[in-house]
Amino acid sequence: YINPTSITIITLSIITGTIMTMSSSNWLMAWIGLELNMLAILPIISKPKTTRASEATIKYFLTQAIASAMMLLSSTTNAWQTGNWDIPELKNKFSTTIMTLSLMMKMGAAPIHFWLPEVLQGTTLQTALLITTWQKLAPISLMYMISNNIQPALLMSAGILSMIVGGLGGINQTQLRKTMAYSSINNLGWTIMIMALSPNLAVMNISIYIIMTTPIFLMMTNMSTKTLQNLTTTWTTSTTTTLSIALLMLSTSGLPPFTGFMPKMLALNELITQKLTTLATLAIMTSLFSLLFYLRIAYLIMVLTSP
């Protein structure tokens, strides 16, 4: 039990922190917003009194603290070089690279993704929902603001790597929270890759991902399913919910005619327009990995368990 005052303060701090970061034009204010947000979510992650939850909290805290330190290093170096603390004025090459890595670490994109599956596995489904959706808004909005200054090669290679890691990591999972973590890494890959060419498309991509992930987590919470095995037994008790989860999974994988196909199609269209056919082909090939584990879940739910 947490007392209502604490819940109110924590919720307000999480919301305020993200909004501060998203609306600030100064690196220090953006950093303060991220810190406030990070400190407020720690009690939520550690709420279940288990060793796993404590471990998840420490892992989350350490990665976010390192990313924050990198962010400060980047903005300070840039301020030394240019005398400017404005977010869009991040002109120094070293600063932009460090800042991009820091933001990728904050949102859990490959190659600095190791904390995300572990943290999600150690906490509740509601908290996992919070980390995979709300906690991504601030770093992505910062990346959007500096997207003009980031080297496209960095974003594209990180994007493709996230797609591969997200696709391959999710294949052998039986724990739904870990599967959702790898799904998040995979979708972040698409967002980061297309950020280099069309930042608006990247925002649309992550928004659609958030809209699709939220109901999946809420339905899992409602049925308290944590593993694939749980999911196969829920068909008899709540058919509609189970079917909805299967369809939402297919949508997240980017299978037409579902919603999730649209941002991927637009991203590929953008890549081909910019004469980056090899990258587009690679992206399609890697999305097959993730399709494999989404289809596996959908098959388990819809084919094996239906009467």
PDB file of C-alpha atoms in Angstrom:
ATOM      1  CA  TYR A   1       0.000   0.000   0.000  1.00  0.00           C
ATOM      2  CA  ILE A   2       1.261   3.487  -0.930  1.00  0.00           C
ATOM      3  CA  ASN A   3      -0.494   6.451   0.598  1.00  0.00           C
ATOM      4  CA  PRO A   4      -2.558   8.629  -1.813  1.00  0.00           C
ATOM      5  CA  THR A   5      -0.432  11.754  -1.237  1.00  0.00           C
ATOM      6  CA  SER A   6       2.696   9.897  -2.366  1.00  0.00           C
ATOM      7  CA  ILE A   7       0.887   8.578  -5.461  1.00  0.00           C
ATOM      8  CA  THR A   8      -0.266  12.107  -6.350  1.00  0.00           C
ATOM      9  CA  ILE A   9       3.224  13.584  -5.911  1.00  0.00           C
ATOM     10  CA  ILE A  10       4.862  10.773  -7.910  1.00  0.00           C
ATOM     11  CA  THR A  11       2.321  10.974 -10.753  1.00  0.00           C
ATOM     12  CA  LEU A  12       2.620  14.754 -10.942  1.00  0.00           C
ATOM     13  CA  SER A  13       6.421  14.539 -10.942  1.00  0.00           C
ATOM     14  CA  ILE A  14       6.454  11.989 -13.793  1.00  0.00           C
ATOM     15  CA  ILE A  15       4.076  14.122 -15.886  1.00  0.00           C
ATOM     16  CA  THR A  16       5.821  17.409 -15.019  1.00  0.00           C
ATOM     17  CA  GLY A  17       9.273  15.977 -15.770  1.00  0.00           C
ATOM     18  CA  THR A  18       8.286  14.809 -19.258  1.00  0.00           C
ATOM     19  CA  ILE A  19       6.406  18.019 -20.071  1.00  0.00           C
ATOM     20  CA  MET A  20       9.347  20.142 -18.850  1.00  0.00           C
ATOM     21  CA  THR A  21      11.743  18.259 -21.122  1.00  0.00           C
ATOM     22  CA  MET A  22       9.420  18.376 -24.122  1.00  0.00           C
ATOM     23  CA  SER A  23       8.692  22.089 -23.811  1.00  0.00           C
ATOM     24  CA  SER A  24      12.132  23.428 -22.884  1.00  0.00           C
ATOM     25  CA  SER A  25      14.519  25.068 -25.328  1.00  0.00           C
ATOM     26  CA  ASN A  26      17.481  24.902 -22.978  1.00  0.00           C
ATOM     27  CA  TRP A  27      19.624  21.808 -22.312  1.00  0.00           C
ATOM     28  CA  LEU A  28      19.741  22.352 -18.540  1.00  0.00           C
ATOM     29  CA  MET A  29      15.967  22.559 -18.198  1.00  0.00           C
ATOM     30  CA  ALA A  30      15.555  19.484 -20.396  1.00  0.00           C
ATOM     31  CA  TRP A  31      18.053  17.633 -18.202  1.00  0.00           C
ATOM     32  CA  ILE A  32      16.275  18.704 -14.993  1.00  0.00           C
ATOM     33  CA  GLY A  33      12.966  17.460 -16.455  1.00  0.00           C
ATOM     34  CA  LEU A  34      14.476  14.060 -17.263  1.00  0.00           C
ATOM     35  CA  GLU A  35      16.011  13.784 -13.779  1.00  0.00           C
ATOM     36  CA  LEU A  36      12.707  14.659 -12.076  1.00  0.00           C
ATOM     37  CA  ASN A  37      10.930  12.090 -14.224  1.00  0.00           C
ATOM     38  CA  MET A  38      13.552   9.411 -13.511  1.00  0.00           C
ATOM     39  CA  LEU A  39      13.588   9.962  -9.741  1.00  0.00           C
ATOM     40  CA  ALA A  40       9.786   9.854  -9.605  1.00  0.00           C
ATOM     41  CA  ILE A  41       9.466   6.516 -11.424  1.00  0.00           C
ATOM     42  CA  LEU A  42      11.976   4.697  -9.161  1.00  0.00           C
ATOM     43  CA  PRO A  43       9.489   4.166  -6.273  1.00  0.00           C
ATOM     44  CA  ILE A  44       6.952   2.858  -8.797  1.00  0.00           C
ATOM     45  CA  ILE A  45       9.383   0.264 -10.177  1.00  0.00           C
ATOM     46  CA  SER A  46      10.403  -0.844  -6.688  1.00  0.00           C
ATOM     47  CA  LYS A  47       6.805  -1.025  -5.380  1.00  0.00           C
ATOM     48  CA  PRO A  48       6.530  -4.857  -5.504  1.00  0.00           C
ATOM     49  CA  LYS A  49       8.550  -5.932  -2.463  1.00  0.00           C
ATOM     50  CA  THR A  50      10.585  -8.533  -4.319  1.00  0.00           C
ATOM     51  CA  THR A  51      14.315  -8.833  -4.947  1.00  0.00           C
ATOM     52  CA  ARG A  52      13.632  -8.732  -8.697  1.00  0.00           C
ATOM     53  CA  ALA A  53      11.881  -5.383  -8.384  1.00  0.00           C
ATOM     54  CA  SER A  54      14.774  -3.938  -6.356  1.00  0.00           C
ATOM     55  CA  GLU A  55      17.227  -5.261  -8.930  1.00  0.00           C
ATOM     56  CA  ALA A  56      15.151  -3.734 -11.752  1.00  0.00           C
ATOM     57  CA  THR A  57      15.070  -0.383  -9.928  1.00  0.00           C
ATOM     58  CA  ILE A  58      18.852  -0.314  -9.513  1.00  0.00           C
ATOM     59  CA  LYS A  59      19.426  -1.313 -13.147  1.00  0.00           C
ATOM     60  CA  TYR A  60      17.035   1.388 -14.324  1.00  0.00           C
ATOM     61  CA  PHE A  61      18.591   4.006 -12.059  1.00  0.00           C
ATOM     62  CA  LEU A  62      22.179   3.234 -13.113  1.00  0.00           C
ATOM     63  CA  THR A  63      21.490   3.272 -16.867  1.00  0.00           C
ATOM     64  CA  GLN A  64      19.438   6.464 -16.654  1.00  0.00           C
ATOM     65  CA  ALA A  65      22.066   8.135 -14.445  1.00  0.00           C
ATOM     66  CA  ILE A  66      24.854   7.249 -16.903  1.00  0.00           C
ATOM     67  CA  ALA A  67      22.735   8.541 -19.803  1.00  0.00           C
ATOM     68  CA  SER A  68      22.048  11.779 -17.875  1.00  0.00           C
ATOM     69  CA  ALA A  69      25.769  12.226 -17.212  1.00  0.00           C
ATOM     70  CA  MET A  70      26.486  11.737 -20.942  1.00  0.00           C
ATOM     71  CA  MET A  71      23.784  14.272 -21.734  1.00  0.00           C
ATOM     72  CA  LEU A  72      25.372  16.841 -19.411  1.00  0.00           C
ATOM     73  CA  LEU A  73      28.826  16.140 -20.873  1.00  0.00           C
ATOM     74  CA  SER A  74      27.482  16.643 -24.395  1.00  0.00           C
ATOM     75  CA  SER A  75      25.586  19.881 -23.701  1.00  0.00           C
ATOM     76  CA  THR A  76      28.428  21.356 -21.614  1.00  0.00           C
ATOM     77  CA  THR A  77      31.011  20.575 -24.324  1.00  0.00           C
ATOM     78  CA  ASN A  78      28.736  22.210 -26.863  1.00  0.00           C
ATOM     79  CA  ALA A  79      28.279  25.262 -24.614  1.00  0.00           C
ATOM     80  CA  TRP A  80      32.089  25.558 -24.270  1.00  0.00           C
ATOM     81  CA  GLN A  81      32.517  25.411 -28.032  1.00  0.00           C
ATOM     82  CA  THR A  82      29.610  27.598 -29.132  1.00  0.00           C
ATOM     83  CA  GLY A  83      28.608  29.507 -25.988  1.00  0.00           C
ATOM     84  CA  ASN A  84      25.043  28.350 -26.543  1.00  0.00           C
ATOM     85  CA  TRP A  85      22.711  26.217 -24.388  1.00  0.00           C
ATOM     86  CA  ASP A  86      19.845  26.118 -26.912  1.00  0.00           C
ATOM     87  CA  ILE A  87      18.650  22.632 -27.837  1.00  0.00           C
ATOM     88  CA  PRO A  88      18.513  23.056 -31.660  1.00  0.00           C
ATOM     89  CA  GLU A  89      21.988  24.679 -31.603  1.00  0.00           C
ATOM     90  CA  LEU A  90      23.838  21.446 -30.853  1.00  0.00           C
ATOM     91  CA  LYS A  91      26.367  21.966 -33.651  1.00  0.00           C
ATOM     92  CA  ASN A  92      29.478  20.266 -32.263  1.00  0.00           C
ATOM     93  CA  LYS A  93      30.062  16.801 -33.876  1.00  0.00           C
ATOM     94  CA  PHE A  94      31.324  15.191 -30.652  1.00  0.00           C
ATOM     95  CA  SER A  95      28.386  16.640 -28.683  1.00  0.00           C
ATOM     96  CA  THR A  96      25.772  15.399 -31.147  1.00  0.00           C
ATOM     97  CA  THR A  97      27.190  11.867 -31.160  1.00  0.00           C
ATOM     98  CA  ILE A  98      27.348  11.658 -27.343  1.00  0.00           C
ATOM     99  CA  MET A  99      23.873  13.196 -27.044  1.00  0.00           C
ATOM    100  CA  THR A 100      22.392  10.721 -29.551  1.00  0.00           C
ATOM    101  CA  LEU A 101      23.926   7.775 -27.666  1.00  0.00           C
ATOM    102  CA  SER A 102      22.650   9.209 -24.382  1.00  0.00           C
ATOM    103  CA  LEU A 103      19.085   9.555 -25.722  1.00  0.00           C
ATOM    104  CA  MET A 104      19.236   6.062 -27.210  1.00  0.00           C
ATOM    105  CA  MET A 105      20.314   4.741 -23.827  1.00  0.00           C
ATOM    106  CA  LYS A 106      17.428   6.591 -22.149  1.00  0.00           C
ATOM    107  CA  MET A 107      14.842   5.064 -24.472  1.00  0.00           C
ATOM    108  CA  GLY A 108      16.454   1.605 -24.613  1.00  0.00           C
ATOM    109  CA  ALA A 109      17.521   1.352 -28.257  1.00  0.00           C
ATOM    110  CA  ALA A 110      20.319  -1.019 -29.367  1.00  0.00           C
ATOM    111  CA  PRO A 111      23.290  -1.207 -28.807  1.00  0.00           C
ATOM    112  CA  ILE A 112      22.521   0.138 -25.297  1.00  0.00           C
ATOM    113  CA  HIS A 113      19.310  -1.785 -24.816  1.00  0.00           C
ATOM    114  CA  PHE A 114      20.412  -4.413 -22.279  1.00  0.00           C
ATOM    115  CA  TRP A 115      18.588  -2.854 -19.336  1.00  0.00           C
ATOM    116  CA  LEU A 116      15.109  -2.746 -20.913  1.00  0.00           C
ATOM    117  CA  PRO A 117      14.088  -6.469 -20.968  1.00  0.00           C
ATOM    118  CA  GLU A 118      15.567  -6.983 -17.485  1.00  0.00           C
ATOM    119  CA  VAL A 119      13.781  -3.976 -15.960  1.00  0.00           C
ATOM    120  CA  LEU A 120      10.424  -4.868 -17.523  1.00  0.00           C
ATOM    121  CA  GLN A 121      10.721  -8.476 -16.333  1.00  0.00           C
ATOM    122  CA  GLY A 122      11.391  -7.320 -12.773  1.00  0.00           C
ATOM    123  CA  THR A 123       8.364  -5.084 -12.413  1.00  0.00           C
ATOM    124  CA  THR A 124       4.550  -5.103 -12.789  1.00  0.00           C
ATOM    125  CA  LEU A 125       2.673  -4.919 -16.095  1.00  0.00           C
ATOM    126  CA  GLN A 126       1.416  -1.375 -15.381  1.00  0.00           C
ATOM    127  CA  THR A 127       4.957  -0.149 -14.753  1.00  0.00           C
ATOM    128  CA  ALA A 128       6.163  -1.974 -17.865  1.00  0.00           C
ATOM    129  CA  LEU A 129       3.496  -0.068 -19.814  1.00  0.00           C
ATOM    130  CA  LEU A 130       4.728   3.211 -18.329  1.00  0.00           C
ATOM    131  CA  ILE A 131       8.365   2.476 -19.232  1.00  0.00           C
ATOM    132  CA  THR A 132       7.642   1.364 -22.810  1.00  0.00           C
ATOM    133  CA  THR A 133       5.330   4.287 -23.622  1.00  0.00           C
ATOM    134  CA  TRP A 134       5.424   7.445 -21.483  1.00  0.00           C
ATOM    135  CA  GLN A 135       9.143   7.208 -20.659  1.00  0.00           C
ATOM    136  CA  LYS A 136      10.023   7.284 -24.374  1.00  0.00           C
ATOM    137  CA  LEU A 137       8.311  10.611 -25.076  1.00  0.00           C
ATOM    138  CA  ALA A 138      10.942  12.924 -23.576  1.00  0.00           C
ATOM    139  CA  PRO A 139      14.065  11.381 -25.204  1.00  0.00           C
ATOM    140  CA  ILE A 140      12.324  11.077 -28.569  1.00  0.00           C
ATOM    141  CA  SER A 141      11.179  14.705 -28.502  1.00  0.00           C
ATOM    142  CA  LEU A 142      14.777  15.774 -27.739  1.00  0.00           C
ATOM    143  CA  MET A 143      16.065  13.613 -30.589  1.00  0.00           C
ATOM    144  CA  TYR A 144      13.426  15.195 -32.845  1.00  0.00           C
ATOM    145  CA  MET A 145      14.670  18.673 -31.902  1.00  0.00           C
ATOM    146  CA  ILE A 146      18.293  17.889 -32.769  1.00  0.00           C
ATOM    147  CA  SER A 147      17.586  15.547 -35.718  1.00  0.00           C
ATOM    148  CA  ASN A 148      18.935  18.089 -38.239  1.00  0.00           C
ATOM    149  CA  ASN A 149      22.380  18.005 -36.604  1.00  0.00           C
ATOM    150  CA  ILE A 150      22.779  14.237 -36.092  1.00  0.00           C
ATOM    151  CA  GLN A 151      24.812  12.306 -38.678  1.00  0.00           C
ATOM    152  CA  PRO A 152      22.323  10.173 -40.650  1.00  0.00           C
ATOM    153  CA  ALA A 153      24.744   7.200 -40.716  1.00  0.00           C
ATOM    154  CA  LEU A 154      24.675   7.014 -36.901  1.00  0.00           C
ATOM    155  CA  LEU A 155      20.883   7.005 -36.717  1.00  0.00           C
ATOM    156  CA  MET A 156      20.446   4.522 -39.544  1.00  0.00           C
ATOM    157  CA  SER A 157      22.992   2.027 -38.252  1.00  0.00           C
ATOM    158  CA  ALA A 158      21.540   2.243 -34.715  1.00  0.00           C
ATOM    159  CA  GLY A 159      18.055   1.812 -36.198  1.00  0.00           C
ATOM    160  CA  ILE A 160      18.954  -1.306 -38.170  1.00  0.00           C
ATOM    161  CA  LEU A 161      20.816  -2.744 -35.161  1.00  0.00           C
ATOM    162  CA  SER A 162      17.761  -2.154 -32.938  1.00  0.00           C
ATOM    163  CA  MET A 163      15.562  -3.906 -35.492  1.00  0.00           C
ATOM    164  CA  ILE A 164      17.875  -6.937 -35.581  1.00  0.00           C
ATOM    165  CA  VAL A 165      18.239  -7.100 -31.781  1.00  0.00           C
ATOM    166  CA  GLY A 166      14.510  -6.581 -31.230  1.00  0.00           C
ATOM    167  CA  GLY A 167      13.628  -9.227 -33.820  1.00  0.00           C
ATOM    168  CA  LEU A 168      16.093 -11.908 -32.736  1.00  0.00           C
ATOM    169  CA  GLY A 169      15.742 -11.237 -28.998  1.00  0.00           C
ATOM    170  CA  GLY A 170      11.996 -11.771 -28.969  1.00  0.00           C
ATOM    171  CA  ILE A 171      11.977 -15.081 -30.841  1.00  0.00           C
ATOM    172  CA  ASN A 172      12.873 -17.387 -27.960  1.00  0.00           C
ATOM    173  CA  GLN A 173      10.939 -15.620 -25.194  1.00  0.00           C
ATOM    174  CA  THR A 174       8.137 -17.183 -23.196  1.00  0.00           C
ATOM    175  CA  GLN A 175       7.778 -14.234 -20.798  1.00  0.00           C
ATOM    176  CA  LEU A 176       5.380 -11.666 -22.280  1.00  0.00           C
ATOM    177  CA  ARG A 177       7.054  -8.674 -20.634  1.00  0.00           C
ATOM    178  CA  LYS A 178      10.398  -9.567 -22.192  1.00  0.00           C
ATOM    179  CA  THR A 179       8.698 -10.142 -25.546  1.00  0.00           C
ATOM    180  CA  MET A 180       7.139  -6.687 -25.282  1.00  0.00           C
ATOM    181  CA  ALA A 181      10.547  -5.211 -24.372  1.00  0.00           C
ATOM    182  CA  TYR A 182      12.118  -6.631 -27.545  1.00  0.00           C
ATOM    183  CA  SER A 183       9.074  -5.487 -29.504  1.00  0.00           C
ATOM    184  CA  SER A 184       9.715  -1.997 -28.121  1.00  0.00           C
ATOM    185  CA  ILE A 185      13.412  -2.144 -29.164  1.00  0.00           C
ATOM    186  CA  ASN A 186      12.376  -3.277 -32.653  1.00  0.00           C
ATOM    187  CA  ASN A 187       9.866  -0.447 -33.067  1.00  0.00           C
ATOM    188  CA  LEU A 188      12.359   2.091 -31.732  1.00  0.00           C
ATOM    189  CA  GLY A 189      14.696   0.881 -34.477  1.00  0.00           C
ATOM    190  CA  TRP A 190      12.185   1.968 -37.121  1.00  0.00           C
ATOM    191  CA  THR A 191      11.652   5.299 -35.356  1.00  0.00           C
ATOM    192  CA  ILE A 192      15.381   6.058 -35.060  1.00  0.00           C
ATOM    193  CA  MET A 193      16.169   4.960 -38.608  1.00  0.00           C
ATOM    194  CA  ILE A 194      13.533   7.179 -40.188  1.00  0.00           C
ATOM    195  CA  MET A 195      14.402  10.090 -37.826  1.00  0.00           C
ATOM    196  CA  ALA A 196      17.434  10.703 -40.081  1.00  0.00           C
ATOM    197  CA  LEU A 197      15.247  11.323 -43.152  1.00  0.00           C
ATOM    198  CA  SER A 198      11.853  12.457 -41.928  1.00  0.00           C
ATOM    199  CA  PRO A 199      11.534  13.366 -38.219  1.00  0.00           C
ATOM    200  CA  ASN A 200       7.760  13.865 -38.559  1.00  0.00           C
ATOM    201  CA  LEU A 201       7.395  10.305 -39.804  1.00  0.00           C
ATOM    202  CA  ALA A 202       9.415   9.106 -36.807  1.00  0.00           C
ATOM    203  CA  VAL A 203       6.997  10.868 -34.446  1.00  0.00           C
ATOM    204  CA  MET A 204       4.037   9.277 -36.230  1.00  0.00           C
ATOM    205  CA  ASN A 205       5.727   5.874 -36.014  1.00  0.00           C
ATOM    206  CA  ILE A 206       6.294   6.048 -32.252  1.00  0.00           C
ATOM    207  CA  SER A 207       2.797   7.480 -31.657  1.00  0.00           C
ATOM    208  CA  ILE A 208       1.158   4.574 -33.480  1.00  0.00           C
ATOM    209  CA  TYR A 209       3.378   2.133 -31.579  1.00  0.00           C
ATOM    210  CA  ILE A 210       2.287   3.681 -28.253  1.00  0.00           C
ATOM    211  CA  ILE A 211      -1.388   3.563 -29.281  1.00  0.00           C
ATOM    212  CA  MET A 212      -1.033  -0.160 -30.118  1.00  0.00           C
ATOM    213  CA  THR A 213       1.069  -1.177 -27.100  1.00  0.00           C
ATOM    214  CA  THR A 214      -1.111   0.492 -24.466  1.00  0.00           C
ATOM    215  CA  PRO A 215      -4.183  -1.746 -24.991  1.00  0.00           C
ATOM    216  CA  ILE A 216      -1.970  -4.878 -25.161  1.00  0.00           C
ATOM    217  CA  PHE A 217      -0.513  -4.126 -21.717  1.00  0.00           C
ATOM    218  CA  LEU A 218      -3.881  -3.077 -20.277  1.00  0.00           C
ATOM    219  CA  MET A 219      -5.527  -6.308 -21.436  1.00  0.00           C
ATOM    220  CA  MET A 220      -2.629  -8.369 -20.072  1.00  0.00           C
ATOM    221  CA  THR A 221      -3.009  -6.549 -16.746  1.00  0.00           C
ATOM    222  CA  ASN A 222      -6.747  -7.136 -16.769  1.00  0.00           C
ATOM    223  CA  MET A 223      -6.287 -10.885 -17.302  1.00  0.00           C
ATOM    224  CA  SER A 224      -3.048 -10.953 -15.245  1.00  0.00           C
ATOM    225  CA  THR A 225      -1.209 -12.912 -17.928  1.00  0.00           C
ATOM    226  CA  LYS A 226       2.565 -12.834 -17.688  1.00  0.00           C
ATOM    227  CA  THR A 227       3.680 -15.779 -19.836  1.00  0.00           C
ATOM    228  CA  LEU A 228       2.729 -17.312 -23.169  1.00  0.00           C
ATOM    229  CA  GLN A 229       1.357 -20.292 -21.289  1.00  0.00           C
ATOM    230  CA  ASN A 230      -1.028 -17.991 -19.360  1.00  0.00           C
ATOM    231  CA  LEU A 231      -2.126 -16.467 -22.648  1.00  0.00           C
ATOM    232  CA  THR A 232      -3.060 -19.855 -24.119  1.00  0.00           C
ATOM    233  CA  THR A 233      -5.356 -20.628 -21.187  1.00  0.00           C
ATOM    234  CA  THR A 234      -7.272 -17.325 -21.204  1.00  0.00           C
ATOM    235  CA  TRP A 235      -9.206 -18.181 -24.373  1.00  0.00           C
ATOM    236  CA  THR A 236     -11.981 -19.955 -22.441  1.00  0.00           C
ATOM    237  CA  THR A 237     -12.503 -17.187 -19.868  1.00  0.00           C
ATOM    238  CA  SER A 238     -12.150 -14.049 -22.017  1.00  0.00           C
ATOM    239  CA  THR A 239     -12.291 -14.813 -25.727  1.00  0.00           C
ATOM    240  CA  THR A 240     -12.663 -11.243 -27.022  1.00  0.00           C
ATOM    241  CA  THR A 241      -9.705  -9.937 -25.014  1.00  0.00           C
ATOM    242  CA  THR A 242      -7.443 -12.793 -26.098  1.00  0.00           C
ATOM    243  CA  LEU A 243      -8.414 -12.337 -29.742  1.00  0.00           C
ATOM    244  CA  SER A 244      -7.827  -8.573 -29.441  1.00  0.00           C
ATOM    245  CA  ILE A 245      -4.312  -9.195 -28.051  1.00  0.00           C
ATOM    246  CA  ALA A 246      -3.529 -11.522 -30.983  1.00  0.00           C
ATOM    247  CA  LEU A 247      -4.732  -8.960 -33.538  1.00  0.00           C
ATOM    248  CA  LEU A 248      -2.874  -6.105 -31.826  1.00  0.00           C
ATOM    249  CA  MET A 249       0.305  -8.224 -31.835  1.00  0.00           C
ATOM    250  CA  LEU A 250      -0.080  -8.747 -35.594  1.00  0.00           C
ATOM    251  CA  SER A 251      -0.666  -5.022 -36.004  1.00  0.00           C
ATOM    252  CA  THR A 252       2.495  -4.162 -34.050  1.00  0.00           C
ATOM    253  CA  SER A 253       4.455  -6.515 -36.297  1.00  0.00           C
ATOM    254  CA  GLY A 254       3.480  -4.368 -39.295  1.00  0.00           C
ATOM    255  CA  LEU A 255       1.361  -6.917 -41.108  1.00  0.00           C
ATOM    256  CA  PRO A 256      -1.083  -5.466 -43.649  1.00  0.00           C
ATOM    257  CA  PRO A 257      -4.012  -4.615 -43.456  1.00  0.00           C
ATOM    258  CA  PHE A 258      -3.451  -3.588 -39.806  1.00  0.00           C
ATOM    259  CA  THR A 259      -2.587  -0.053 -38.655  1.00  0.00           C
ATOM    260  CA  GLY A 260       1.021  -0.965 -37.835  1.00  0.00           C
ATOM    261  CA  PHE A 261       1.711  -1.543 -41.529  1.00  0.00           C
ATOM    262  CA  MET A 262       1.186   2.112 -42.428  1.00  0.00           C
ATOM    263  CA  PRO A 263       4.187   3.755 -40.676  1.00  0.00           C
ATOM    264  CA  LYS A 264       6.481   0.979 -41.917  1.00  0.00           C
ATOM    265  CA  MET A 265       5.237   1.366 -45.476  1.00  0.00           C
ATOM    266  CA  LEU A 266       5.732   5.152 -45.329  1.00  0.00           C
ATOM    267  CA  ALA A 267       9.235   4.669 -43.869  1.00  0.00           C
ATOM    268  CA  LEU A 268      10.187   2.265 -46.659  1.00  0.00           C
ATOM    269  CA  ASN A 269       8.703   4.640 -49.209  1.00  0.00           C
ATOM    270  CA  GLU A 270      10.856   7.449 -47.802  1.00  0.00           C
ATOM    271  CA  LEU A 271      13.995   5.249 -47.904  1.00  0.00           C
ATOM    272  CA  ILE A 272      13.398   4.288 -51.549  1.00  0.00           C
ATOM    273  CA  THR A 273      12.659   7.919 -52.504  1.00  0.00           C
ATOM    274  CA  GLN A 274      16.047   8.874 -51.020  1.00  0.00           C
ATOM    275  CA  LYS A 275      17.719   6.108 -53.125  1.00  0.00           C
ATOM    276  CA  LEU A 276      18.500   4.006 -50.040  1.00  0.00           C
ATOM    277  CA  THR A 277      17.204   0.737 -51.500  1.00  0.00           C
ATOM    278  CA  THR A 278      19.777  -1.450 -49.703  1.00  0.00           C
ATOM    279  CA  LEU A 279      18.736  -0.030 -46.338  1.00  0.00           C
ATOM    280  CA  ALA A 280      15.065  -0.536 -47.207  1.00  0.00           C
ATOM    281  CA  THR A 281      15.742  -4.178 -48.124  1.00  0.00           C
ATOM    282  CA  LEU A 282      17.654  -4.692 -44.863  1.00  0.00           C
ATOM    283  CA  ALA A 283      14.777  -3.157 -42.903  1.00  0.00           C
ATOM    284  CA  ILE A 284      12.272  -5.509 -44.575  1.00  0.00           C
ATOM    285  CA  MET A 285      14.503  -8.527 -43.891  1.00  0.00           C
ATOM    286  CA  THR A 286      14.882  -7.644 -40.200  1.00  0.00           C
ATOM    287  CA  SER A 287      11.152  -7.054 -39.787  1.00  0.00           C
ATOM    288  CA  LEU A 288      10.694 -10.716 -40.748  1.00  0.00           C
ATOM    289  CA  PHE A 289      12.437 -11.733 -37.503  1.00  0.00           C
ATOM    290  CA  SER A 290       9.962  -9.807 -35.399  1.00  0.00           C
ATOM    291  CA  LEU A 291       7.061 -11.049 -37.533  1.00  0.00           C
ATOM    292  CA  LEU A 292       8.154 -14.561 -36.576  1.00  0.00           C
ATOM    293  CA  PHE A 293       7.594 -14.098 -32.848  1.00  0.00           C
ATOM    294  CA  TYR A 294       4.406 -12.058 -33.254  1.00  0.00           C
ATOM    295  CA  LEU A 295       2.979 -14.740 -35.546  1.00  0.00           C
ATOM    296  CA  ARG A 296       4.023 -17.394 -33.031  1.00  0.00           C
ATOM    297  CA  ILE A 297       2.059 -15.657 -30.278  1.00  0.00           C
ATOM    298  CA  ALA A 298      -0.949 -15.115 -32.538  1.00  0.00           C
ATOM    299  CA  TYR A 299      -0.808 -18.764 -33.660  1.00  0.00           C
ATOM    300  CA  LEU A 300      -0.616 -20.029 -30.076  1.00  0.00           C
ATOM    301  CA  ILE A 301      -3.601 -17.905 -29.106  1.00  0.00           C
ATOM    302  CA  MET A 302      -5.830 -18.289 -32.131  1.00  0.00           C
ATOM    303  CA  VAL A 303      -5.096 -21.714 -33.564  1.00  0.00           C
ATOM    304  CA  LEU A 304      -3.925 -23.956 -30.753  1.00  0.00           C
ATOM    305  CA  THR A 305      -6.328 -22.798 -28.077  1.00  0.00           C
ATOM    306  CA  SER A 306      -9.512 -21.993 -29.965  1.00  0.00           C
ATOM    307  CA  PRO A 307     -12.245 -24.626 -29.519  1.00  0.00           C
TER     308      PRO A 307
END
